[in-house]
Amino acid sequence: MSKAGRLVVLVSGSGTNLQALLDASADPAYGAEVVAVGADRDGIEGLARAARVGVPTFVERLGDHPTRAEWDEAIAARIASYEPDLVVSAGFMKILGAPTLGAHPVLNTHPALLPSFPGAHGVRDALAYGVKVTGCTVMLADAGVDSGPIIAQEAVPVLPGDDEAVLHERIKVVERRLLVEIVGRMAREGWTVSGRTVRIGKETGEESK
């Protein structure tokens, strides 16, 4: 059973999900600690949030490498140097390659109820489809786009008059809370994966064999 005590968090922007994890991990009872924050670009608020509380940071820019494969290897090496138990993609706008996915479990979030509306425009696509309920998903990342095993989901109603920005803000509030809850539980209770089923905590009965 895996544990998630040491976190490397990856960001590409303002880092609000990162801040929620930093705030939660300030309490030793939370069970997880952000040991490093990585980014694919310089000068972003996510890196500043980490620096303000003394968490080490690193930047691995895609444009600094001749090929995507070399960037994949480089960022995997930087992540591995911090010996994480779990990598959290918190608004990180790059798909991680096999060198990272093969070495560490990677947690990701998505602003829709997967498998509906994957990809970069989950909120916009849900609105365009006319759904009355959408939400957010916490999942383990795999090589696909928002296709990894689902850990947790929470519904968010679509209200009359919602536009993309308003709905996305409401989803983000739920997403931050759910991410913090799930990471903490994974750290304290451990987790197992069987096929596409992720279970947090100790298994019982037939499932424990």
mmCIF file of N, CA and C in Angstrom, residues 44-145:
data_model
loop_
_atom_site.group_PDB
_atom_site.id
_atom_site.type_symbol
_atom_site.label_atom_id
_atom_site.label_comp_id
_atom_site.label_asym_id
_atom_site.label_seq_id
_atom_site.Cartn_x
_atom_site.Cartn_y
_atom_site.Cartn_z
ATOM 1 N N ILE A 44 6.114 33.063 -12.142
ATOM 2 C CA ILE A 44 4.698 32.841 -11.866
ATOM 3 C C ILE A 44 4.438 32.895 -10.362
ATOM 4 N N GLU A 45 3.200 33.186 -10.016
ATOM 5 C CA GLU A 45 2.835 33.325 -8.611
ATOM 6 C C GLU A 45 2.984 32.010 -7.846
ATOM 7 N N GLY A 46 2.773 30.880 -8.536
ATOM 8 C CA GLY A 46 2.928 29.587 -7.874
ATOM 9 C C GLY A 46 4.317 29.414 -7.281
ATOM 10 N N LEU A 47 5.355 29.825 -8.010
ATOM 11 C CA LEU A 47 6.722 29.747 -7.493
ATOM 12 C C LEU A 47 6.918 30.713 -6.328
ATOM 13 N N ALA A 48 6.315 31.903 -6.437
ATOM 14 C CA ALA A 48 6.434 32.882 -5.353
ATOM 15 C C ALA A 48 5.778 32.372 -4.072
ATOM 16 N N ARG A 49 4.646 31.685 -4.204
ATOM 17 C CA ARG A 49 3.975 31.127 -3.023
ATOM 18 C C ARG A 49 4.896 30.154 -2.299
ATOM 19 N N ALA A 50 5.590 29.313 -3.063
ATOM 20 C CA ALA A 50 6.512 28.354 -2.455
ATOM 21 C C ALA A 50 7.683 29.074 -1.796
ATOM 22 N N ALA A 51 8.235 30.057 -2.488
ATOM 23 C CA ALA A 51 9.401 30.770 -1.965
ATOM 24 C C ALA A 51 9.079 31.486 -0.653
ATOM 25 N N ARG A 52 7.863 32.003 -0.542
ATOM 26 C CA ARG A 52 7.491 32.753 0.659
ATOM 27 C C ARG A 52 7.482 31.888 1.913
ATOM 28 N N VAL A 53 7.298 30.582 1.739
ATOM 29 C CA VAL A 53 7.296 29.696 2.904
ATOM 30 C C VAL A 53 8.526 28.786 2.929
ATOM 31 N N GLY A 54 9.526 29.129 2.112
ATOM 32 C CA GLY A 54 10.794 28.425 2.171
ATOM 33 C C GLY A 54 10.824 27.053 1.534
ATOM 34 N N VAL A 55 9.863 26.772 0.628
ATOM 35 C CA VAL A 55 9.850 25.481 -0.063
ATOM 36 C C VAL A 55 10.723 25.595 -1.314
ATOM 37 N N PRO A 56 11.657 24.657 -1.524
ATOM 38 C CA PRO A 56 12.506 24.710 -2.709
ATOM 39 C C PRO A 56 11.697 24.679 -4.008
ATOM 40 N N THR A 57 12.200 25.375 -5.026
ATOM 41 C CA THR A 57 11.527 25.412 -6.324
ATOM 42 C C THR A 57 12.506 25.061 -7.435
ATOM 43 N N PHE A 58 11.940 24.655 -8.568
ATOM 44 C CA PHE A 58 12.741 24.454 -9.778
ATOM 45 C C PHE A 58 11.883 24.759 -10.995
ATOM 46 N N VAL A 59 12.559 25.138 -12.079
ATOM 47 C CA VAL A 59 11.876 25.441 -13.341
ATOM 48 C C VAL A 59 12.538 24.631 -14.444
ATOM 49 N N GLU A 60 11.731 23.934 -15.199
ATOM 50 C CA GLU A 60 12.223 23.159 -16.345
ATOM 51 C C GLU A 60 11.372 23.569 -17.550
ATOM 52 N N ARG A 61 11.917 24.459 -18.375
ATOM 53 C CA ARG A 61 11.176 24.994 -19.513
ATOM 54 C C ARG A 61 11.331 24.101 -20.731
ATOM 55 N N LEU A 62 10.206 23.843 -21.376
ATOM 56 C CA LEU A 62 10.232 22.983 -22.556
ATOM 57 C C LEU A 62 11.155 23.548 -23.633
ATOM 58 N N GLY A 63 11.147 24.873 -23.802
ATOM 59 C CA GLY A 63 11.943 25.501 -24.849
ATOM 60 C C GLY A 63 13.435 25.420 -24.639
ATOM 61 N N ASP A 64 13.862 25.030 -23.443
ATOM 62 C CA ASP A 64 15.295 24.903 -23.157
ATOM 63 C C ASP A 64 15.851 23.559 -23.597
ATOM 64 N N HIS A 65 15.000 22.701 -24.146
ATOM 65 C CA HIS A 65 15.427 21.352 -24.542
ATOM 66 C C HIS A 65 15.138 21.125 -26.026
ATOM 67 N N PRO A 66 16.062 20.465 -26.724
ATOM 68 C CA PRO A 66 15.883 20.269 -28.164
ATOM 69 C C PRO A 66 14.637 19.451 -28.529
ATOM 70 N N THR A 67 14.266 18.506 -27.654
ATOM 71 C CA THR A 67 13.114 17.655 -27.953
ATOM 72 C C THR A 67 12.231 17.520 -26.723
ATOM 73 N N ARG A 68 10.977 17.134 -26.969
ATOM 74 C CA ARG A 68 10.056 16.894 -25.850
ATOM 75 C C ARG A 68 10.558 15.738 -24.998
ATOM 76 N N ALA A 69 11.151 14.723 -25.629
ATOM 77 C CA ALA A 69 11.648 13.571 -24.880
ATOM 78 C C ALA A 69 12.748 13.981 -23.910
ATOM 79 N N GLU A 70 13.597 14.915 -24.325
ATOM 80 C CA GLU A 70 14.665 15.363 -23.427
ATOM 81 C C GLU A 70 14.100 16.178 -22.267
ATOM 82 N N TRP A 71 13.044 16.971 -22.541
ATOM 83 C CA TRP A 71 12.373 17.679 -21.443
ATOM 84 C C TRP A 71 11.754 16.683 -20.478
ATOM 85 N N ASP A 72 11.115 15.637 -21.001
ATOM 86 C CA ASP A 72 10.529 14.604 -20.153
ATOM 87 C C ASP A 72 11.576 14.013 -19.211
ATOM 88 N N GLU A 73 12.743 13.727 -19.742
ATOM 89 C CA GLU A 73 13.813 13.154 -18.922
ATOM 90 C C GLU A 73 14.315 14.163 -17.894
ATOM 91 N N ALA A 74 14.437 15.417 -18.307
ATOM 92 C CA ALA A 74 14.983 16.440 -17.418
ATOM 93 C C ALA A 74 14.045 16.724 -16.250
ATOM 94 N N ILE A 75 12.755 16.883 -16.525
ATOM 95 C CA ILE A 75 11.844 17.195 -15.420
ATOM 96 C C ILE A 75 11.676 15.976 -14.515
ATOM 97 N N ALA A 76 11.740 14.784 -15.088
ATOM 98 C CA ALA A 76 11.670 13.575 -14.263
ATOM 99 C C ALA A 76 12.846 13.508 -13.305
ATOM 100 N N ALA A 77 14.020 13.884 -13.777
ATOM 101 C CA ALA A 77 15.213 13.869 -12.917
ATOM 102 C C ALA A 77 15.099 14.899 -11.803
ATOM 103 N N ARG A 78 14.573 16.080 -12.141
ATOM 104 C CA ARG A 78 14.412 17.116 -11.112
ATOM 105 C C ARG A 78 13.404 16.665 -10.052
ATOM 106 N N ILE A 79 12.300 16.091 -10.482
ATOM 107 C CA ILE A 79 11.297 15.595 -9.540
ATOM 108 C C ILE A 79 11.904 14.508 -8.653
ATOM 109 N N ALA A 80 12.589 13.554 -9.276
ATOM 110 C CA ALA A 80 13.135 12.413 -8.537
ATOM 111 C C ALA A 80 14.155 12.845 -7.494
ATOM 112 N N SER A 81 14.842 13.958 -7.727
ATOM 113 C CA SER A 81 15.872 14.401 -6.784
ATOM 114 C C SER A 81 15.290 14.744 -5.411
ATOM 115 N N TYR A 82 13.979 14.991 -5.356
ATOM 116 C CA TYR A 82 13.330 15.302 -4.077
ATOM 117 C C TYR A 82 12.662 14.080 -3.449
ATOM 118 N N GLU A 83 12.815 12.931 -4.055
ATOM 119 C CA GLU A 83 12.320 11.652 -3.529
ATOM 120 C C GLU A 83 10.853 11.730 -3.091
ATOM 121 N N PRO A 84 9.954 12.135 -3.991
ATOM 122 C CA PRO A 84 8.549 12.270 -3.585
ATOM 123 C C PRO A 84 7.848 10.925 -3.462
ATOM 124 N N ASP A 85 6.860 10.891 -2.578
ATOM 125 C CA ASP A 85 5.941 9.760 -2.541
ATOM 126 C C ASP A 85 4.792 9.969 -3.519
ATOM 127 N N LEU A 86 4.499 11.249 -3.801
ATOM 128 C CA LEU A 86 3.401 11.585 -4.702
ATOM 129 C C LEU A 86 3.737 12.898 -5.402
ATOM 130 N N VAL A 87 3.463 12.942 -6.697
ATOM 131 C CA VAL A 87 3.589 14.176 -7.482
ATOM 132 C C VAL A 87 2.182 14.701 -7.720
ATOM 133 N N VAL A 88 1.966 15.990 -7.447
ATOM 134 C CA VAL A 88 0.649 16.589 -7.632
ATOM 135 C C VAL A 88 0.734 17.608 -8.765
ATOM 136 N N SER A 89 -0.011 17.360 -9.826
ATOM 137 C CA SER A 89 -0.109 18.303 -10.934
ATOM 138 C C SER A 89 -1.222 19.290 -10.590
ATOM 139 N N ALA A 90 -0.844 20.498 -10.156
ATOM 140 C CA ALA A 90 -1.800 21.477 -9.639
ATOM 141 C C ALA A 90 -1.862 22.661 -10.603
ATOM 142 N N GLY A 91 -2.648 22.502 -11.655
ATOM 143 C CA GLY A 91 -2.687 23.530 -12.686
ATOM 144 C C GLY A 91 -1.448 23.531 -13.555
ATOM 145 N N PHE A 92 -0.796 22.383 -13.674
ATOM 146 C CA PHE A 92 0.394 22.245 -14.512
ATOM 147 C C PHE A 92 -0.067 21.969 -15.947
ATOM 148 N N MET A 93 0.341 22.830 -16.876
ATOM 149 C CA MET A 93 -0.230 22.799 -18.221
ATOM 150 C C MET A 93 0.569 21.969 -19.224
ATOM 151 N N LYS A 94 1.298 21.002 -18.726
ATOM 152 C CA LYS A 94 2.008 20.069 -19.606
ATOM 153 C C LYS A 94 1.624 18.641 -19.216
ATOM 154 N N ILE A 95 1.538 17.771 -20.210
ATOM 155 C CA ILE A 95 1.324 16.347 -19.946
ATOM 156 C C ILE A 95 2.675 15.716 -19.636
ATOM 157 N N LEU A 96 2.775 15.065 -18.501
ATOM 158 C CA LEU A 96 4.030 14.441 -18.103
ATOM 159 C C LEU A 96 4.261 13.158 -18.882
ATOM 160 N N GLY A 97 5.527 12.904 -19.189
ATOM 161 C CA GLY A 97 5.867 11.743 -19.997
ATOM 162 C C GLY A 97 6.168 10.512 -19.161
ATOM 163 N N ALA A 98 6.531 9.455 -19.868
ATOM 164 C CA ALA A 98 6.780 8.162 -19.240
ATOM 165 C C ALA A 98 7.860 8.198 -18.155
ATOM 166 N N PRO A 99 8.937 8.993 -18.301
ATOM 167 C CA PRO A 99 9.960 8.981 -17.252
ATOM 168 C C PRO A 99 9.415 9.381 -15.879
ATOM 169 N N THR A 100 8.451 10.297 -15.837
ATOM 170 C CA THR A 100 7.842 10.678 -14.559
ATOM 171 C C THR A 100 6.737 9.717 -14.170
ATOM 172 N N LEU A 101 5.844 9.415 -15.123
ATOM 173 C CA LEU A 101 4.703 8.545 -14.811
ATOM 174 C C LEU A 101 5.151 7.148 -14.406
ATOM 175 N N GLY A 102 6.277 6.705 -14.924
ATOM 176 C CA GLY A 102 6.771 5.380 -14.583
ATOM 177 C C GLY A 102 7.498 5.323 -13.261
ATOM 178 N N ALA A 103 7.870 6.495 -12.738
ATOM 179 C CA ALA A 103 8.666 6.526 -11.509
ATOM 180 C C ALA A 103 7.861 6.883 -10.273
ATOM 181 N N HIS A 104 6.792 7.674 -10.446
ATOM 182 C CA HIS A 104 6.038 8.166 -9.293
ATOM 183 C C HIS A 104 4.545 8.181 -9.615
ATOM 184 N N PRO A 105 3.686 7.965 -8.608
ATOM 185 C CA PRO A 105 2.269 8.222 -8.820
ATOM 186 C C PRO A 105 2.059 9.727 -8.977
ATOM 187 N N VAL A 106 1.223 10.097 -9.936
ATOM 188 C CA VAL A 106 0.958 11.507 -10.209
ATOM 189 C C VAL A 106 -0.539 11.759 -10.037
ATOM 190 N N LEU A 107 -0.861 12.732 -9.189
ATOM 191 C CA LEU A 107 -2.255 13.095 -8.942
ATOM 192 C C LEU A 107 -2.601 14.316 -9.786
ATOM 193 N N ASN A 108 -3.794 14.307 -10.360
ATOM 194 C CA ASN A 108 -4.231 15.419 -11.198
ATOM 195 C C ASN A 108 -5.683 15.737 -10.875
ATOM 196 N N THR A 109 -6.116 16.952 -11.209
ATOM 197 C CA THR A 109 -7.512 17.330 -11.057
ATOM 198 C C THR A 109 -8.048 17.803 -12.396
ATOM 199 N N HIS A 110 -9.373 17.761 -12.530
ATOM 200 C CA HIS A 110 -10.012 18.208 -13.769
ATOM 201 C C HIS A 110 -11.358 18.829 -13.432
ATOM 202 N N PRO A 111 -11.700 19.970 -14.056
ATOM 203 C CA PRO A 111 -12.943 20.661 -13.711
ATOM 204 C C PRO A 111 -14.168 20.138 -14.448
ATOM 205 N N ALA A 112 -14.380 18.850 -14.384
ATOM 206 C CA ALA A 112 -15.577 18.209 -14.948
ATOM 207 C C ALA A 112 -15.669 16.819 -14.329
ATOM 208 N N LEU A 113 -16.813 16.184 -14.528
ATOM 209 C CA LEU A 113 -17.008 14.830 -14.020
ATOM 210 C C LEU A 113 -16.605 13.837 -15.106
ATOM 211 N N LEU A 114 -15.335 13.440 -15.067
ATOM 212 C CA LEU A 114 -14.833 12.494 -16.063
ATOM 213 C C LEU A 114 -15.597 11.176 -15.982
ATOM 214 N N PRO A 115 -15.730 10.446 -17.098
ATOM 215 C CA PRO A 115 -15.069 10.662 -18.385
ATOM 216 C C PRO A 115 -15.724 11.702 -19.289
ATOM 217 N N SER A 116 -16.734 12.419 -18.818
ATOM 218 C CA SER A 116 -17.316 13.491 -19.626
ATOM 219 C C SER A 116 -16.398 14.707 -19.667
ATOM 220 N N PHE A 117 -16.283 15.318 -20.820
ATOM 221 C CA PHE A 117 -15.616 16.605 -21.023
ATOM 222 C C PHE A 117 -14.160 16.632 -20.586
ATOM 223 N N PRO A 118 -13.342 15.714 -21.103
ATOM 224 C CA PRO A 118 -11.902 15.778 -20.837
ATOM 225 C C PRO A 118 -11.262 16.906 -21.656
ATOM 226 N N GLY A 119 -9.991 17.149 -21.394
ATOM 227 C CA GLY A 119 -9.252 18.129 -22.190
ATOM 228 C C GLY A 119 -9.204 19.499 -21.551
ATOM 229 N N ALA A 120 -8.694 20.461 -22.302
ATOM 230 C CA ALA A 120 -8.367 21.781 -21.769
ATOM 231 C C ALA A 120 -9.575 22.662 -21.508
ATOM 232 N N HIS A 121 -10.756 22.290 -22.015
ATOM 233 C CA HIS A 121 -11.914 23.175 -21.919
ATOM 234 C C HIS A 121 -13.104 22.461 -21.294
ATOM 235 N N GLY A 122 -12.866 21.778 -20.181
ATOM 236 C CA GLY A 122 -13.913 20.984 -19.558
ATOM 237 C C GLY A 122 -15.123 21.796 -19.130
ATOM 238 N N VAL A 123 -14.888 22.995 -18.598
ATOM 239 C CA VAL A 123 -16.005 23.828 -18.148
ATOM 240 C C VAL A 123 -16.788 24.353 -19.341
ATOM 241 N N ARG A 124 -16.084 24.875 -20.331
ATOM 242 C CA ARG A 124 -16.730 25.394 -21.540
ATOM 243 C C ARG A 124 -17.528 24.306 -22.245
ATOM 244 N N ASP A 125 -16.944 23.136 -22.343
ATOM 245 C CA ASP A 125 -17.613 22.047 -23.054
ATOM 246 C C ASP A 125 -18.872 21.594 -22.321
ATOM 247 N N ALA A 126 -18.826 21.558 -20.993
ATOM 248 C CA ALA A 126 -20.007 21.170 -20.219
ATOM 249 C C ALA A 126 -21.132 22.182 -20.401
ATOM 250 N N LEU A 127 -20.796 23.457 -20.371
ATOM 251 C CA LEU A 127 -21.801 24.494 -20.592
ATOM 252 C C LEU A 127 -22.404 24.384 -21.984
ATOM 253 N N ALA A 128 -21.543 24.194 -22.979
ATOM 254 C CA ALA A 128 -22.025 24.115 -24.361
ATOM 255 C C ALA A 128 -22.951 22.922 -24.571
ATOM 256 N N TYR A 129 -22.720 21.857 -23.828
ATOM 257 C CA TYR A 129 -23.544 20.656 -23.959
ATOM 258 C C TYR A 129 -24.896 20.820 -23.267
ATOM 259 N N GLY A 130 -24.948 21.747 -22.326
ATOM 260 C CA GLY A 130 -26.203 22.007 -21.644
ATOM 261 C C GLY A 130 -26.461 21.161 -20.421
ATOM 262 N N VAL A 131 -25.402 20.610 -19.814
ATOM 263 C CA VAL A 131 -25.607 19.780 -18.623
ATOM 264 C C VAL A 131 -26.120 20.635 -17.469
ATOM 265 N N LYS A 132 -26.832 20.026 -16.562
ATOM 266 C CA LYS A 132 -27.349 20.719 -15.380
ATOM 267 C C LYS A 132 -26.467 20.510 -14.164
ATOM 268 N N VAL A 133 -25.597 19.506 -14.230
ATOM 269 C CA VAL A 133 -24.653 19.210 -13.150
ATOM 270 C C VAL A 133 -23.293 18.925 -13.768
ATOM 271 N N THR A 134 -22.265 19.553 -13.252
ATOM 272 C CA THR A 134 -20.893 19.214 -13.633
ATOM 273 C C THR A 134 -20.123 19.023 -12.329
ATOM 274 N N GLY A 135 -18.834 19.313 -12.277
ATOM 275 C CA GLY A 135 -18.115 19.118 -11.031
ATOM 276 C C GLY A 135 -16.635 19.030 -11.247
ATOM 277 N N CYS A 136 -15.965 18.308 -10.364
ATOM 278 C CA CYS A 136 -14.523 18.140 -10.485
ATOM 279 C C CYS A 136 -14.143 16.704 -10.171
ATOM 280 N N THR A 137 -12.990 16.320 -10.693
ATOM 281 C CA THR A 137 -12.477 14.954 -10.558
ATOM 282 C C THR A 137 -11.038 15.002 -10.061
ATOM 283 N N VAL A 138 -10.704 14.156 -9.106
ATOM 284 C CA VAL A 138 -9.319 13.919 -8.704
ATOM 285 C C VAL A 138 -8.955 12.527 -9.188
ATOM 286 N N MET A 139 -7.840 12.423 -9.907
ATOM 287 C CA MET A 139 -7.489 11.154 -10.541
ATOM 288 C C MET A 139 -5.985 10.918 -10.476
ATOM 289 N N LEU A 140 -5.580 9.679 -10.727
ATOM 290 C CA LEU A 140 -4.182 9.368 -10.980
ATOM 291 C C LEU A 140 -3.920 9.566 -12.459
ATOM 292 N N ALA A 141 -2.881 10.293 -12.794
ATOM 293 C CA ALA A 141 -2.584 10.567 -14.192
ATOM 294 C C ALA A 141 -2.000 9.335 -14.867
ATOM 295 N N ASP A 142 -2.322 9.199 -16.149
ATOM 296 C CA ASP A 142 -1.667 8.197 -16.990
ATOM 297 C C ASP A 142 -1.214 8.892 -18.267
ATOM 298 N N ALA A 143 -0.855 8.118 -19.290
ATOM 299 C CA ALA A 143 -0.298 8.715 -20.503
ATOM 300 C C ALA A 143 -1.344 9.408 -21.366
ATOM 301 N N GLY A 144 -2.621 9.215 -21.072
ATOM 302 C CA GLY A 144 -3.675 9.833 -21.856
ATOM 303 C C GLY A 144 -4.053 11.207 -21.333
ATOM 304 N N VAL A 145 -5.085 11.788 -21.927
ATOM 305 C CA VAL A 145 -5.590 13.095 -21.517
ATOM 306 C C VAL A 145 -6.785 12.884 -20.586
#
